[in-house]
XYZ file of C-alpha atoms in Angstrom:
485
model
C 90.134 -16.793 -11.206
C 91.897 -20.089 -12.039
C 91.381 -22.664 -9.282
C 93.073 -25.860 -10.471
C 95.412 -27.356 -13.062
C 92.586 -28.298 -15.402
C 91.332 -24.704 -15.498
C 94.933 -23.573 -15.965
C 95.388 -25.796 -19.033
C 92.044 -24.739 -20.479
C 92.844 -21.056 -19.980
C 96.268 -21.466 -21.572
C 94.656 -23.146 -24.588
C 92.129 -20.341 -24.817
C 94.902 -17.765 -24.857
C 96.694 -19.641 -27.620
C 93.548 -19.924 -29.762
C 92.543 -16.310 -29.200
C 96.087 -15.143 -29.992
C 96.005 -17.098 -33.258
C 92.604 -15.628 -34.074
C 93.882 -12.121 -33.369
C 96.935 -12.700 -35.539
C 94.713 -13.967 -38.347
C 92.515 -10.900 -37.994
C 95.546 -8.613 -38.248
C 96.541 -10.208 -41.535
C 93.016 -10.368 -42.971
C 91.545 -7.645 -45.116
C 88.399 -6.184 -43.615
C 85.280 -7.404 -45.479
C 83.614 -4.653 -47.475
C 80.275 -5.110 -45.697
C 81.774 -4.712 -42.185
C 82.141 -1.168 -40.912
C 85.716 -0.121 -39.945
C 84.660 0.800 -36.412
C 82.967 -2.558 -35.922
C 86.053 -4.356 -37.271
C 88.252 -2.432 -34.812
C 85.830 -3.135 -31.941
C 86.039 -6.870 -32.635
C 89.850 -6.635 -32.657
C 89.921 -4.715 -29.362
C 87.514 -7.176 -27.728
C 89.827 -10.078 -28.620
C 92.860 -8.229 -27.252
C 91.022 -7.395 -24.021
C 89.956 -11.007 -23.535
C 93.513 -12.229 -24.087
C 94.863 -9.728 -21.536
C 92.309 -10.792 -18.908
C 93.173 -14.468 -19.343
C 96.912 -13.771 -19.267
C 96.476 -11.946 -15.942
C 94.704 -14.990 -14.504
C 97.527 -17.259 -15.696
C 100.148 -14.944 -14.200
C 98.349 -14.861 -10.849
C 98.084 -18.667 -10.734
C 101.778 -19.053 -11.616
C 102.765 -16.553 -8.930
C 100.710 -18.377 -6.296
C 102.184 -21.774 -7.218
C 105.727 -20.397 -7.126
C 105.298 -18.944 -3.613
C 105.592 -15.313 -4.649
C 102.915 -14.371 -2.083
C 104.261 -15.246 1.383
C 101.153 -13.641 2.918
C 97.680 -12.714 1.770
C 95.781 -9.744 3.140
C 92.008 -9.464 3.264
C 89.996 -6.514 4.456
C 86.737 -8.228 5.452
C 84.990 -11.545 5.926
C 83.537 -11.282 2.438
C 87.054 -11.552 0.987
C 87.840 -14.733 2.890
C 86.595 -17.223 0.211
C 88.947 -15.828 -2.438
C 91.800 -15.745 0.061
C 91.220 -19.412 0.954
C 91.385 -20.468 -2.707
C 94.625 -18.531 -3.154
C 96.027 -19.998 0.075
C 95.280 -23.541 -1.100
C 97.051 -22.942 -4.416
C 100.029 -21.274 -2.718
C 100.315 -24.212 -0.306
C 100.459 -26.651 -3.223
C 97.295 -28.427 -2.057
C 94.951 -29.718 -4.749
C 91.169 -29.652 -4.476
C 91.234 -33.449 -4.053
C 93.757 -33.227 -1.196
C 91.691 -30.563 0.553
C 88.591 -32.729 0.174
C 90.418 -35.659 1.766
C 91.463 -33.497 4.722
C 87.869 -32.314 5.186
C 86.394 -35.780 4.709
C 84.158 -34.699 1.816
C 84.052 -35.339 -1.930
C 86.276 -33.428 -4.322
C 83.185 -32.187 -6.196
C 81.994 -30.449 -3.045
C 85.248 -28.525 -2.750
C 84.947 -27.571 -6.416
C 81.420 -26.283 -5.805
C 82.518 -24.371 -2.715
C 85.276 -22.584 -4.594
C 83.234 -22.010 -7.761
C 80.499 -20.346 -5.677
C 82.899 -18.465 -3.353
C 81.873 -20.743 -0.478
C 78.279 -19.514 -0.723
C 76.178 -21.562 1.693
C 79.196 -22.738 3.687
C 78.840 -22.229 7.433
C 81.431 -20.414 9.537
C 82.335 -23.745 11.111
C 83.028 -25.180 7.655
C 85.156 -22.155 6.787
C 87.097 -22.696 10.012
C 87.622 -26.344 9.034
C 89.033 -25.206 5.684
C 91.332 -22.751 7.439
C 92.590 -25.510 9.748
C 92.994 -27.997 6.856
C 95.104 -25.510 4.922
C 97.192 -24.685 7.940
C 96.898 -20.956 7.429
C 96.841 -18.359 10.167
C 94.257 -15.573 10.341
C 95.140 -12.426 12.215
C 92.547 -10.929 14.539
C 92.255 -7.882 12.312
C 91.054 -9.952 9.349
C 87.398 -9.064 9.772
C 87.915 -5.358 10.367
C 87.274 -3.425 7.141
C 90.109 -1.155 6.118
C 87.648 1.406 4.814
C 84.024 2.191 5.298
C 81.619 1.505 2.465
C 80.336 4.729 0.963
C 77.569 5.439 -1.561
C 80.124 6.677 -4.102
C 82.197 3.506 -3.677
C 79.117 1.328 -4.164
C 78.075 3.271 -7.275
C 81.588 2.720 -8.637
C 81.388 -1.029 -8.006
C 78.130 -1.176 -9.953
C 79.668 0.744 -12.856
C 82.598 -1.683 -12.919
C 80.056 -4.447 -13.435
C 78.781 -2.593 -16.500
C 75.694 -1.244 -14.714
C 75.683 2.411 -15.727
C 73.710 5.162 -14.013
C 70.680 4.674 -16.266
C 70.468 0.959 -15.507
C 71.082 1.635 -11.813
C 68.033 3.902 -11.815
C 65.990 1.085 -13.371
C 67.182 -1.415 -10.777
C 67.176 0.568 -7.564
C 64.116 1.663 -5.656
C 63.538 5.386 -5.255
C 64.426 5.021 -1.573
C 67.768 3.319 -2.229
C 68.658 5.748 -5.019
C 67.954 8.657 -2.671
C 70.171 7.144 0.026
C 73.039 6.640 -2.443
C 72.725 10.236 -3.652
C 72.373 11.828 -0.206
C 75.456 13.922 0.675
C 75.570 12.750 4.297
C 74.540 9.092 4.249
C 75.683 7.329 7.425
C 77.010 3.789 7.606
C 73.946 2.740 9.601
C 71.483 4.060 7.019
C 73.517 2.543 4.173
C 73.523 -0.994 5.576
C 69.881 -1.908 4.607
C 70.473 -0.500 1.129
C 73.603 -2.627 0.742
C 71.642 -5.718 1.746
C 68.904 -4.976 -0.794
C 71.389 -4.240 -3.565
C 73.457 -7.368 -2.946
C 70.270 -9.455 -2.961
C 69.216 -7.827 -6.248
C 72.621 -8.383 -7.867
C 72.557 -12.046 -6.907
C 69.003 -12.560 -8.151
C 69.181 -10.664 -11.450
C 72.841 -10.943 -12.454
C 74.059 -13.987 -10.479
C 76.697 -11.822 -8.817
C 77.190 -12.895 -5.168
C 77.810 -10.365 -2.421
C 81.462 -11.395 -2.176
C 82.016 -10.467 -5.819
C 80.182 -7.161 -5.591
C 81.717 -5.985 -2.344
C 85.137 -7.623 -2.308
C 86.129 -8.942 -5.738
C 89.099 -7.175 -7.270
C 87.499 -7.115 -10.716
C 83.750 -7.787 -10.417
C 82.176 -9.330 -13.505
C 78.735 -10.533 -14.516
C 78.604 -14.101 -15.852
C 77.976 -14.256 -19.583
C 74.531 -15.436 -20.600
C 75.103 -18.635 -22.615
C 78.191 -17.141 -24.206
C 78.416 -19.715 -26.981
C 74.896 -19.015 -28.203
C 74.375 -15.265 -27.741
C 75.517 -13.566 -30.942
C 76.591 -10.039 -30.185
C 76.690 -7.625 -33.096
C 78.127 -4.740 -31.111
C 78.373 -1.102 -32.180
C 81.790 0.478 -31.903
C 80.862 2.570 -28.860
C 79.519 -0.388 -26.867
C 81.480 -2.036 -24.079
C 81.471 -5.729 -23.341
C 80.554 -5.219 -19.698
C 77.621 -2.909 -20.376
C 76.304 -5.270 -23.069
C 76.620 -8.235 -20.739
C 74.917 -6.375 -17.895
C 71.975 -5.124 -19.928
C 71.508 -8.478 -21.646
C 71.346 -10.192 -18.247
C 68.859 -7.573 -17.078
C 66.662 -7.959 -20.174
C 66.809 -11.751 -19.902
C 65.633 -11.551 -16.293
C 62.767 -9.240 -17.311
C 61.844 -11.711 -20.063
C 61.695 -14.424 -17.437
C 59.352 -12.293 -15.319
C 57.093 -11.755 -18.338
C 56.779 -15.510 -18.865
C 55.773 -15.888 -15.218
C 53.252 -13.040 -15.301
C 51.467 -13.846 -18.587
C 49.280 -16.796 -19.637
C 51.345 -19.852 -20.510
C 50.079 -20.090 -24.088
C 51.812 -22.933 -25.960
C 54.489 -21.414 -28.167
C 53.831 -21.749 -31.904
C 56.831 -20.991 -34.082
C 56.146 -18.819 -37.138
C 56.050 -20.533 -40.544
C 59.405 -20.876 -42.266
C 58.126 -18.978 -45.326
C 57.398 -15.330 -44.473
C 54.824 -15.200 -47.294
C 52.761 -17.722 -45.373
C 53.054 -15.584 -42.267
C 51.997 -12.501 -44.228
C 48.911 -14.303 -45.525
C 48.079 -15.516 -42.007
C 48.357 -12.016 -40.508
C 46.261 -10.489 -43.289
C 43.580 -13.155 -42.893
C 43.395 -12.898 -39.096
C 44.062 -9.252 -38.364
C 44.184 -7.210 -41.574
C 47.146 -5.440 -43.198
C 50.652 -6.087 -41.888
C 51.525 -3.439 -39.293
C 53.134 -3.236 -35.885
C 49.740 -3.761 -34.261
C 48.932 -6.877 -36.287
C 52.440 -8.345 -35.961
C 52.252 -7.912 -32.190
C 48.798 -9.502 -32.152
C 50.137 -12.498 -34.047
C 53.127 -12.876 -31.706
C 51.040 -12.797 -28.546
C 48.357 -15.103 -29.962
C 51.000 -17.694 -30.849
C 52.544 -17.661 -27.365
C 55.454 -15.280 -28.019
C 55.423 -12.392 -25.491
C 56.875 -9.092 -26.665
C 58.539 -6.886 -24.047
C 59.113 -3.212 -25.021
C 61.862 -1.196 -23.328
C 63.066 2.364 -23.865
C 66.569 2.516 -22.437
C 69.520 3.937 -24.403
C 72.502 1.931 -25.621
C 73.112 -1.835 -25.685
C 70.899 -3.732 -28.123
C 67.835 -2.802 -30.186
C 66.110 -6.171 -30.249
C 66.578 -9.678 -28.896
C 64.816 -13.001 -28.579
C 65.370 -15.363 -25.660
C 64.083 -18.859 -24.941
C 62.920 -18.698 -21.329
C 60.769 -21.128 -19.337
C 59.785 -23.061 -22.454
C 58.742 -19.969 -24.430
C 60.309 -17.572 -26.881
C 60.280 -13.954 -25.714
C 61.012 -10.980 -27.980
C 62.525 -7.876 -26.402
C 62.247 -4.621 -28.356
C 64.354 -1.704 -27.162
C 64.046 1.498 -29.123
C 63.856 5.142 -28.153
C 62.731 6.216 -31.612
C 59.126 6.857 -32.638
C 59.834 5.672 -36.186
C 57.279 2.899 -36.636
C 59.242 1.077 -39.339
C 62.122 0.470 -36.918
C 59.778 -1.203 -34.430
C 58.026 -3.174 -37.163
C 61.263 -4.361 -38.720
C 62.817 -5.361 -35.383
C 59.732 -7.385 -34.425
C 59.666 -9.130 -37.814
C 63.423 -9.704 -37.645
C 63.182 -11.491 -34.286
C 60.218 -13.551 -35.527
C 62.519 -14.529 -38.385
C 65.104 -15.804 -35.906
C 62.428 -17.889 -34.194
C 61.104 -19.187 -37.529
C 64.581 -20.147 -38.766
C 64.674 -23.981 -38.798
C 68.340 -23.912 -37.739
C 67.515 -21.988 -34.545
C 67.241 -24.198 -31.470
C 66.042 -23.573 -27.938
C 69.704 -23.221 -26.941
C 70.062 -20.124 -29.136
C 69.569 -16.561 -27.967
C 69.826 -13.732 -30.469
C 70.822 -10.208 -29.495
C 70.794 -7.639 -32.297
C 72.816 -4.670 -31.125
C 73.635 -2.526 -34.126
C 71.612 0.470 -35.245
C 70.144 -1.455 -38.148
C 70.473 -5.243 -38.519
C 70.653 -4.892 -42.309
C 74.236 -3.716 -41.863
C 75.491 -7.122 -40.783
C 75.048 -10.161 -43.000
C 78.002 -12.287 -41.963
C 75.976 -15.021 -40.250
C 73.510 -17.242 -42.159
C 70.899 -16.844 -39.433
C 71.205 -13.083 -39.633
C 70.763 -13.227 -43.401
C 67.712 -15.426 -42.918
C 66.099 -12.987 -40.473
C 66.780 -10.027 -42.771
C 65.186 -11.762 -45.760
C 62.309 -13.002 -43.621
C 61.406 -9.468 -42.516
C 61.662 -8.084 -46.060
C 59.428 -10.826 -47.466
C 56.876 -10.224 -44.689
C 56.522 -6.568 -45.699
C 56.755 -6.984 -49.482
C 55.259 -10.420 -50.046
C 58.341 -11.649 -51.896
C 58.346 -8.718 -54.348
C 61.193 -6.829 -52.689
C 63.728 -7.467 -55.467
C 61.293 -6.382 -58.193
C 60.514 -3.199 -56.280
C 64.201 -2.463 -55.754
C 64.893 -2.972 -59.457
C 62.021 -0.672 -60.434
C 63.340 2.039 -58.107
C 66.827 1.847 -59.612
C 65.471 1.940 -63.163
C 63.166 4.891 -62.425
C 66.166 6.732 -60.903
C 68.232 5.953 -64.041
C 70.845 4.232 -61.876
C 71.573 7.500 -60.051
C 71.694 7.171 -56.291
C 70.984 10.871 -55.793
C 67.579 10.441 -57.495
C 66.405 7.460 -55.416
C 65.052 9.553 -52.560
C 62.512 11.179 -54.837
C 61.573 7.890 -56.518
C 60.892 5.699 -53.489
C 57.633 7.361 -52.311
C 56.102 7.106 -55.806
C 57.024 3.437 -56.238
C 55.769 2.639 -52.729
C 52.436 4.342 -53.413
C 52.074 2.574 -56.763
C 52.542 -0.867 -55.191
C 50.748 -0.113 -51.905
C 53.795 -0.737 -49.708
C 55.374 1.320 -46.962
C 57.963 3.852 -48.219
C 59.734 3.422 -44.858
C 60.430 -0.259 -45.426
C 61.194 0.196 -49.125
C 63.803 2.831 -48.284
C 65.358 0.547 -45.671
C 65.490 -2.349 -48.100
C 67.152 -0.235 -50.779
C 69.792 0.862 -48.272
C 70.371 -2.788 -47.428
C 70.764 -3.690 -51.116
C 73.161 -0.796 -51.756
C 75.414 -1.477 -48.743
C 77.383 -4.393 -50.331
C 78.272 -2.018 -53.180
C 79.916 0.348 -50.728
C 77.060 2.873 -50.988
C 75.876 4.245 -47.655
C 72.278 5.283 -48.232
C 71.099 4.922 -44.640
C 70.908 8.655 -44.041
C 68.500 9.104 -46.952
C 66.513 6.053 -45.843
C 66.165 7.505 -42.345
C 64.859 10.782 -43.782
C 62.056 8.832 -45.441
C 60.930 7.280 -42.155
C 57.654 8.378 -40.601
C 56.749 8.763 -36.941
C 53.346 7.078 -36.762
C 51.411 7.111 -33.489
C 53.416 5.793 -30.501
C 54.997 2.399 -31.245
C 56.288 1.969 -27.698
C 52.865 2.737 -26.275
C 51.266 0.258 -28.670
C 53.693 -2.531 -27.717
C 53.180 -1.703 -24.033
C 49.399 -1.857 -24.521
C 49.685 -5.396 -25.912
C 51.879 -6.418 -22.966
C 49.552 -4.919 -20.355
C 46.581 -6.756 -21.859
C 48.227 -10.051 -20.901
C 50.227 -9.071 -17.809
C 49.236 -10.195 -14.304
C 51.944 -8.972 -11.942
C 50.224 -10.456 -8.877
C 51.992 -13.680 -9.839
C 55.360 -12.046 -9.065
C 57.072 -11.283 -5.781
C 56.848 -7.682 -4.610
C 60.537 -7.142 -5.471
C 60.126 -8.477 -9.009
C 56.857 -6.608 -9.443
C 58.590 -3.327 -8.616
C 61.522 -4.187 -10.874
C 59.263 -4.857 -13.871
C 57.129 -1.780 -13.219
C 60.257 0.380 -13.118
C 61.542 -1.197 -16.350
C 58.290 -0.362 -18.144
C 58.063 3.218 -16.944
C 58.738 5.517 -19.875
C 61.810 7.701 -19.360
C 61.898 11.383 -20.135
C 63.366 11.743 -23.617
């Protein structure tokens, strides 16, 4: 919602810039290394953002022009939004309202930005009097009773799908929401717990969850998080799960020893030599050991959708989040190495979060930091010989793509490298030529042991949940419980 002229001007400028960007996209040929569905998803996301901002501009214009002679609210929780709209409709600036209340303009700005969270009823009454608006007696009577189905819908509108709801809610609250005959009295404690959870994890106040017309979750450092979204992903679900994962990462930093964070060496060959010297051959187990020993916690999750790997800077430490449902070890190994590459990248700062959302990060090379992380992981597994190995595979296959699948295992065995990673790297090298070899590369992957269980074992070795509140302890325990696949 736009609250003042400055926000109005900024929003109008954003619409202009986004419209120009969209127009440029429409007249630009899709890069060969960007999938058509991803290109269309980026276009649709821009159009959706423009539409949302245009609606906010239209609402602000309508309020200023007196097109709303009266405003109706259905409960006390809707009052803060109604007061902001009433101030705009009355032509009263935030500074003028502050003068009438005898407080600083910044305080009014904070009140409105936080939906008057923390303001007493007496203060709200003072605002009502200062604006000269009239509240009917029926204002605080809800026009409809809250129901479990309605609450579930509100959560979905925030991008919190049923799977994530099951991770967030206690078994008791989930049972109440699913009961066919839940009464208003039995629902009230559940509503209180859910609103508290939404505020704590997602920074969504009760007024937004229960009364906002279009509830949204604030973006996590929007300028720094680099979403590489699959075509079937939605912005809201990505934002919700990223917020959730970031909160879990924060809990991990609080519940594990505060080992000083040591960034990996810039050269992956140095890292490979370090891992081999300390732990033995490069594997998921040894990579995880290195990460934990250098103060980088690794949090494994097994939920569907959203991203596959991420790294966040939380409480002075880097945290890697791995989220895979596959048992293919190479996927887990590559994702861990990829995120270590982001941390090792000298251009990465503590203001940067990286969220890798696509099925395989090799598919996207448009950003220099992404290219760096891809090369870093390949060098870690092949010791800098990846190009020579790729060339040998192509020569042995006589430049015939259909023969590569039979060649890769032999070359991998000859050079004592993993056929899984060699197949992935070949698919990466072939992609810019318009050759999609990912299906064949996937067929060469091996399910070795239980990568999720191994990553969870490393986490549990360091985890002390007694340092967390009971609510956060339950939330983390539920996040780490393995779903039925």
